[in-house]
mmCIF file of N, CA and C in Angstrom:
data_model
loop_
_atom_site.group_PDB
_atom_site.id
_atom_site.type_symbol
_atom_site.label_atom_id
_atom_site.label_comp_id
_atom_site.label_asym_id
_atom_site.label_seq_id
_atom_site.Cartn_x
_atom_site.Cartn_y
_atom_site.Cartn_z
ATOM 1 N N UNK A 1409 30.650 -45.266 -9.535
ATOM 2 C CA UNK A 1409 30.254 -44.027 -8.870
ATOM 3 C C UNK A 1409 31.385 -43.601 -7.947
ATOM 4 N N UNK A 1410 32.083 -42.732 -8.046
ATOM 5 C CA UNK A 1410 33.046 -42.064 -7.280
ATOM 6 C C UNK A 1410 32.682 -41.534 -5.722
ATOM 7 N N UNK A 1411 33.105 -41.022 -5.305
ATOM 8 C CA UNK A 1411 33.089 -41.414 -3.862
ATOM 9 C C UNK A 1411 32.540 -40.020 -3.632
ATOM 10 N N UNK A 1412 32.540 -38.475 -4.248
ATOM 11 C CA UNK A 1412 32.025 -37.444 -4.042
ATOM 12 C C UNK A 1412 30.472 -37.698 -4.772
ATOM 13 N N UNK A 1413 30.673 -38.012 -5.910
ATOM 14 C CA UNK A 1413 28.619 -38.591 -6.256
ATOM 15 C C UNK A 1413 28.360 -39.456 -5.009
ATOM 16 N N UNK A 1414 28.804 -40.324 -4.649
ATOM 17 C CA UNK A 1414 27.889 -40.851 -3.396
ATOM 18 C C UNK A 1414 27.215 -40.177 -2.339
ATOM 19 N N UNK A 1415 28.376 -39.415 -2.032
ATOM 20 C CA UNK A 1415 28.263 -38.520 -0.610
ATOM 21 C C UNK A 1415 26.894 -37.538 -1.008
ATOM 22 N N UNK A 1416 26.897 -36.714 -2.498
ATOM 23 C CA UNK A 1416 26.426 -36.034 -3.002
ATOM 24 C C UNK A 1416 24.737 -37.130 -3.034
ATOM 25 N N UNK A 1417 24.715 -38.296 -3.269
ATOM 26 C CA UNK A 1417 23.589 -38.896 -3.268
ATOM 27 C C UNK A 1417 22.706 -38.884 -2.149
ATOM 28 N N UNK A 1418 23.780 -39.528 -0.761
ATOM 29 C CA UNK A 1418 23.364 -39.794 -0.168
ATOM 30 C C UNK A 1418 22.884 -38.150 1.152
ATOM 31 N N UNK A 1419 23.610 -36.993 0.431
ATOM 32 C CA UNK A 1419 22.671 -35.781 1.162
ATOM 33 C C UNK A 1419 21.495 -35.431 0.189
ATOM 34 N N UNK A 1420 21.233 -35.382 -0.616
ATOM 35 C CA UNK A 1420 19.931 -35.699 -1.451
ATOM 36 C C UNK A 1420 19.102 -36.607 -0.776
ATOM 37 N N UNK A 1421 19.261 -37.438 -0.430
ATOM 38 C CA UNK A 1421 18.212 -38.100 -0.078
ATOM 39 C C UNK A 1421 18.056 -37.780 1.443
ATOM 40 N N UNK A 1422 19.269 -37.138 2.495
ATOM 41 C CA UNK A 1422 18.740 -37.128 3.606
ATOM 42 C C UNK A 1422 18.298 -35.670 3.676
ATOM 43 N N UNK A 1423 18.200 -34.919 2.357
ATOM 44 C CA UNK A 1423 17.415 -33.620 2.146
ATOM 45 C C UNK A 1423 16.191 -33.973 2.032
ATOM 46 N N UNK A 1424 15.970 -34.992 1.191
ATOM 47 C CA UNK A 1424 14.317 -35.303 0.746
ATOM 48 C C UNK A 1424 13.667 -35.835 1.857
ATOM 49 N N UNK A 1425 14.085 -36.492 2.676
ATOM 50 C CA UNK A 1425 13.496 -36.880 3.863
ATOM 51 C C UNK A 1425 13.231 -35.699 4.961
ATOM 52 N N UNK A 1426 14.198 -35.195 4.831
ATOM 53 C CA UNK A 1426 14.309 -34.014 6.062
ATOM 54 C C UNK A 1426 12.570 -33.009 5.603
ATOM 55 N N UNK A 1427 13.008 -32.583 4.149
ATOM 56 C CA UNK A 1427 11.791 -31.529 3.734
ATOM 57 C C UNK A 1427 10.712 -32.731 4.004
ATOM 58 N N UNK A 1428 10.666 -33.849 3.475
ATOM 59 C CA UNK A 1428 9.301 -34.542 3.580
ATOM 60 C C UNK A 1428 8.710 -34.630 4.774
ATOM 61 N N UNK A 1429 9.422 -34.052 6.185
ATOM 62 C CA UNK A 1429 8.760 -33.847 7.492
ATOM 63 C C UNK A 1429 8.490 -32.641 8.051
ATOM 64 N N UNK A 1430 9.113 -32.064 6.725
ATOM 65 C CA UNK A 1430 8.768 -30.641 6.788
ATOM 66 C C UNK A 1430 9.671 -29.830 7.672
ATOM 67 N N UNK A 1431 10.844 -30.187 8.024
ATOM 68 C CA UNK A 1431 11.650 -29.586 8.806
ATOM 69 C C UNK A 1431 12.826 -29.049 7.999
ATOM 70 N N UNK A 1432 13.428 -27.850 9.119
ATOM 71 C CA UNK A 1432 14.321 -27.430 8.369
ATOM 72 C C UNK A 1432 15.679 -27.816 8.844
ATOM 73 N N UNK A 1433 16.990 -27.484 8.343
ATOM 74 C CA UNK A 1433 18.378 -28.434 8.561
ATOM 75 C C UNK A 1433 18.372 -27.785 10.129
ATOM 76 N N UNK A 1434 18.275 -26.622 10.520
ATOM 77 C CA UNK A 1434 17.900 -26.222 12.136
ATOM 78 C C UNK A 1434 17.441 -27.620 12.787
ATOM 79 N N UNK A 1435 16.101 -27.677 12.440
ATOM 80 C CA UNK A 1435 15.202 -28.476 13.115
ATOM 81 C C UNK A 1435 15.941 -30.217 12.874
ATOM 82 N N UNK A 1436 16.674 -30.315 11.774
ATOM 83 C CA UNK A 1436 17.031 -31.984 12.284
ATOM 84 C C UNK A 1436 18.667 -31.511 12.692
ATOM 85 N N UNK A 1437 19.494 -30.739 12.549
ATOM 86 C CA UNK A 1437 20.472 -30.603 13.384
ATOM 87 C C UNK A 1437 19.653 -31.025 14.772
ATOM 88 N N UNK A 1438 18.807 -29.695 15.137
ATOM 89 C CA UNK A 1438 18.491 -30.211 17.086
ATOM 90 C C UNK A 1438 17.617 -31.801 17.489
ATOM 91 N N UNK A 1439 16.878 -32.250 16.306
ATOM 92 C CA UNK A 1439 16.800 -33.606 16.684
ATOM 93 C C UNK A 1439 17.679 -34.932 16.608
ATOM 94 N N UNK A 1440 19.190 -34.402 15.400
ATOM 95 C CA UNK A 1440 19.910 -35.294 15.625
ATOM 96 C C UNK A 1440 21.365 -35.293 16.288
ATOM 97 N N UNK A 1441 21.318 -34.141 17.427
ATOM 98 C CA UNK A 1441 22.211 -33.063 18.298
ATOM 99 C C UNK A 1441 23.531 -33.285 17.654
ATOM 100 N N UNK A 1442 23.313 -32.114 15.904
ATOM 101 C CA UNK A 1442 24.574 -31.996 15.068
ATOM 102 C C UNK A 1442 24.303 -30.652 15.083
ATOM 103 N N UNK A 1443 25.474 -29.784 14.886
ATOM 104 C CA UNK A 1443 25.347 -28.459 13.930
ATOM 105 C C UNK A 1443 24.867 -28.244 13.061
ATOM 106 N N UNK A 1444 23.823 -27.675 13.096
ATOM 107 C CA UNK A 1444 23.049 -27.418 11.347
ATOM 108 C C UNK A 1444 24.666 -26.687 10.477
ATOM 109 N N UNK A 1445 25.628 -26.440 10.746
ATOM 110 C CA UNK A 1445 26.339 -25.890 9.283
ATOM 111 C C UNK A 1445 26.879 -27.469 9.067
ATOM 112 N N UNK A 1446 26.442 -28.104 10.073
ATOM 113 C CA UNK A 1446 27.384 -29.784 9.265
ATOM 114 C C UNK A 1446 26.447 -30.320 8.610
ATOM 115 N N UNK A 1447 24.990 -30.543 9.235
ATOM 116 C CA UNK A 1447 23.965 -31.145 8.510
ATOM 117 C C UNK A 1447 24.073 -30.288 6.915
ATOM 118 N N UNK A 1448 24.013 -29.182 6.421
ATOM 119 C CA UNK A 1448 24.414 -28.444 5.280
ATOM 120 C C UNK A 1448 25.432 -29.028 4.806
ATOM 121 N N UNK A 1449 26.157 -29.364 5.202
ATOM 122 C CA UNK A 1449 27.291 -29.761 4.391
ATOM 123 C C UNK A 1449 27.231 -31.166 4.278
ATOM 124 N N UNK A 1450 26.689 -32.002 4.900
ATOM 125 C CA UNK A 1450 26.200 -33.481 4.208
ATOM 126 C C UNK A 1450 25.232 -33.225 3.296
ATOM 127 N N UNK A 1451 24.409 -32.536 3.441
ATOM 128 C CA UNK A 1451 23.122 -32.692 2.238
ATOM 129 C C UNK A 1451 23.783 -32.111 1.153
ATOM 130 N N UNK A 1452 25.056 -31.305 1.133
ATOM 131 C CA UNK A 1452 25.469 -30.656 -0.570
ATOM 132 C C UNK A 1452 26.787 -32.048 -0.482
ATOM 133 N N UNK A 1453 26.858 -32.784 0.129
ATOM 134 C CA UNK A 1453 27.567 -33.909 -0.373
ATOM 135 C C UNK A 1453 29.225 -33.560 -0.366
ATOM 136 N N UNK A 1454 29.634 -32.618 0.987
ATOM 137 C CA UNK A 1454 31.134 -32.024 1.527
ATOM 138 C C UNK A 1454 31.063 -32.669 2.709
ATOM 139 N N UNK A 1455 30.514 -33.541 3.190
ATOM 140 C CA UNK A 1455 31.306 -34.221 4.216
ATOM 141 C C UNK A 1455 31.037 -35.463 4.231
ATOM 142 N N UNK A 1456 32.031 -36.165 4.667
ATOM 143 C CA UNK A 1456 32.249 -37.642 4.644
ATOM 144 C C UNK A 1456 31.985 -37.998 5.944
ATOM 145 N N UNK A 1457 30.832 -38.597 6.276
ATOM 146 C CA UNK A 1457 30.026 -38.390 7.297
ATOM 147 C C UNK A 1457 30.748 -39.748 8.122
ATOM 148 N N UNK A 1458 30.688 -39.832 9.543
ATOM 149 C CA UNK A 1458 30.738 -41.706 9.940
ATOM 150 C C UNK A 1458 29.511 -42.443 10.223
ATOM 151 N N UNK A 1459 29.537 -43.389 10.065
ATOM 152 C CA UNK A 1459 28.756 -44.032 10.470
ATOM 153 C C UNK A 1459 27.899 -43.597 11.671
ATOM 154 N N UNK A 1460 28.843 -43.337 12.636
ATOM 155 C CA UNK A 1460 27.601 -43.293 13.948
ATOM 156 C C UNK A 1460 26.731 -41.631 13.846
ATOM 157 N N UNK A 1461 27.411 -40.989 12.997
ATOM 158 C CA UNK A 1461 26.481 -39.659 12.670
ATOM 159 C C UNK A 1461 25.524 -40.376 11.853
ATOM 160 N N UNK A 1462 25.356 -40.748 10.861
ATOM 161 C CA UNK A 1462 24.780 -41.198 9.937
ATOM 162 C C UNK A 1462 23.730 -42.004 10.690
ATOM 163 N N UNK A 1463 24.005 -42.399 12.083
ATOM 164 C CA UNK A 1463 23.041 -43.624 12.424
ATOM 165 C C UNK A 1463 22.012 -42.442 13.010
ATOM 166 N N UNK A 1464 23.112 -41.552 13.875
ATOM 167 C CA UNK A 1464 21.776 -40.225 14.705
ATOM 168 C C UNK A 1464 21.045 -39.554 13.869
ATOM 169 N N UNK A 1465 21.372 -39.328 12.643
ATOM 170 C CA UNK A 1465 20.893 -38.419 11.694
ATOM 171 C C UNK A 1465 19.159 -39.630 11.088
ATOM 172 N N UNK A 1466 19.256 -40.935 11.191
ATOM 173 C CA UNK A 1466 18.663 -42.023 10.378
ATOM 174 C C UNK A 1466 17.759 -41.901 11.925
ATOM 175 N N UNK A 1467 18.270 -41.758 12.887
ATOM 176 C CA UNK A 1467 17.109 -41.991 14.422
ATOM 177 C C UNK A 1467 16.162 -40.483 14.275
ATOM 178 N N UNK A 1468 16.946 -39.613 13.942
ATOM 179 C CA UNK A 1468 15.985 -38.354 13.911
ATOM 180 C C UNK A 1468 15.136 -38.193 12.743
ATOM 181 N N UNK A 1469 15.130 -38.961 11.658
ATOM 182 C CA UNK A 1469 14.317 -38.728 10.667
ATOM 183 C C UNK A 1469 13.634 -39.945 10.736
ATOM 184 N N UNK A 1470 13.717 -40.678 11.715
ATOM 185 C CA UNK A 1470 13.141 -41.952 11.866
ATOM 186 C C UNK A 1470 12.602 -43.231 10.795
ATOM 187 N N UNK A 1471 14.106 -43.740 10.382
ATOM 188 C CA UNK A 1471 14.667 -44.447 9.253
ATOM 189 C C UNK A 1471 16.001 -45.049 9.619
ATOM 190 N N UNK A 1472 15.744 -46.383 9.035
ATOM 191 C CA UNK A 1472 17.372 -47.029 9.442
ATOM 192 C C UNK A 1472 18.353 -46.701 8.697
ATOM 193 N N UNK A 1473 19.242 -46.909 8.506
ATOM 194 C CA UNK A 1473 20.831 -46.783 7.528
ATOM 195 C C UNK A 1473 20.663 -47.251 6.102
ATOM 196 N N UNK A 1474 19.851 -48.503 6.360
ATOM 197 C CA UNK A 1474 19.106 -48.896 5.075
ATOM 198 C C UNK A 1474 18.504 -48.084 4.024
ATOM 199 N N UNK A 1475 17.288 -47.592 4.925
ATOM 200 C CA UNK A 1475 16.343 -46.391 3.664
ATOM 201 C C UNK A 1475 17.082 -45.291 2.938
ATOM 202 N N UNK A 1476 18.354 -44.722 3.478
ATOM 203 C CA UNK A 1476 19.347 -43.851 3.040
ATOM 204 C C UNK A 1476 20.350 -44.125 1.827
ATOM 205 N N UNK A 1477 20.378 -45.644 2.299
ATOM 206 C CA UNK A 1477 21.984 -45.874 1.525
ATOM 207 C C UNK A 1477 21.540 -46.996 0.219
ATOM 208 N N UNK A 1478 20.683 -47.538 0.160
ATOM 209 C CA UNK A 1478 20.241 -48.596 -0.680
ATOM 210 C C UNK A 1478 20.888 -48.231 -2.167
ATOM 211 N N UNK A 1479 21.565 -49.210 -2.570
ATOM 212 C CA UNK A 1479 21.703 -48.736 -3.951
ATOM 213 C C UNK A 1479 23.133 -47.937 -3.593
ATOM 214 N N UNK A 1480 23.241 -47.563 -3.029
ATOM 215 C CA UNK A 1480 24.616 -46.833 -2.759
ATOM 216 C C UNK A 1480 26.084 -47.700 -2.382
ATOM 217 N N UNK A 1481 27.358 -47.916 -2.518
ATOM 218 C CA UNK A 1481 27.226 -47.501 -4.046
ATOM 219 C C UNK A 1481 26.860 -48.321 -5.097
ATOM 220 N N UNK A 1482 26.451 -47.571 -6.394
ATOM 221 C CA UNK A 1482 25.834 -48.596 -7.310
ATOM 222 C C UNK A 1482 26.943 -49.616 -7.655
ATOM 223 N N UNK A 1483 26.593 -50.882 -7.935
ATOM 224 C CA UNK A 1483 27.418 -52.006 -8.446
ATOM 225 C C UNK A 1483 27.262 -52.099 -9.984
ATOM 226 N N UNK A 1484 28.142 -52.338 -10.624
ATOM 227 C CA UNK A 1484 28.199 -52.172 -12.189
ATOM 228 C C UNK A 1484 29.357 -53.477 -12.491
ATOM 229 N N UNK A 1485 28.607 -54.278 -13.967
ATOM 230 C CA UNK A 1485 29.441 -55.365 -13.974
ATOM 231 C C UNK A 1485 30.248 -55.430 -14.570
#
């Protein structure tokens, strides 16, 4: 898995979480005090996020680093 499918995975899934609380990228930008045009651009999988965003973004949807990234990236033998 190349390193733009990941990124691309892993805003998919912090899209599916985000809608599953019913909020919009507004509403977890101000709970995870980011710019909603950055939160947009992790969920279409254009930014290469760090870690410690990734950790505020996992506190505001209230989920560890774990529930996000599992499986990521896939291992192939």
């Amino acid at each position: 898995m190349h390193t733009e499918n990941i990124l691309l995975e892993l805003g998919t899934r912090i899209r599916e979480r985000r809608k599953g609380l019913g909020w919009t990228q507004e509403e977890l930008a101000h709970h995870a005090d980011i710019d909603r045009s950055y939160i947009g651009g992790v969920e279409r999988g254009e930014r290469n996020l760090t870690f410690s965003v990734l950790c505020q973004i996992c506190l505001a949807l209230g989920c560890d680093v774990a529930a996000l990234t599992v499986g990521l990236p896939e291992i192939r033998p």
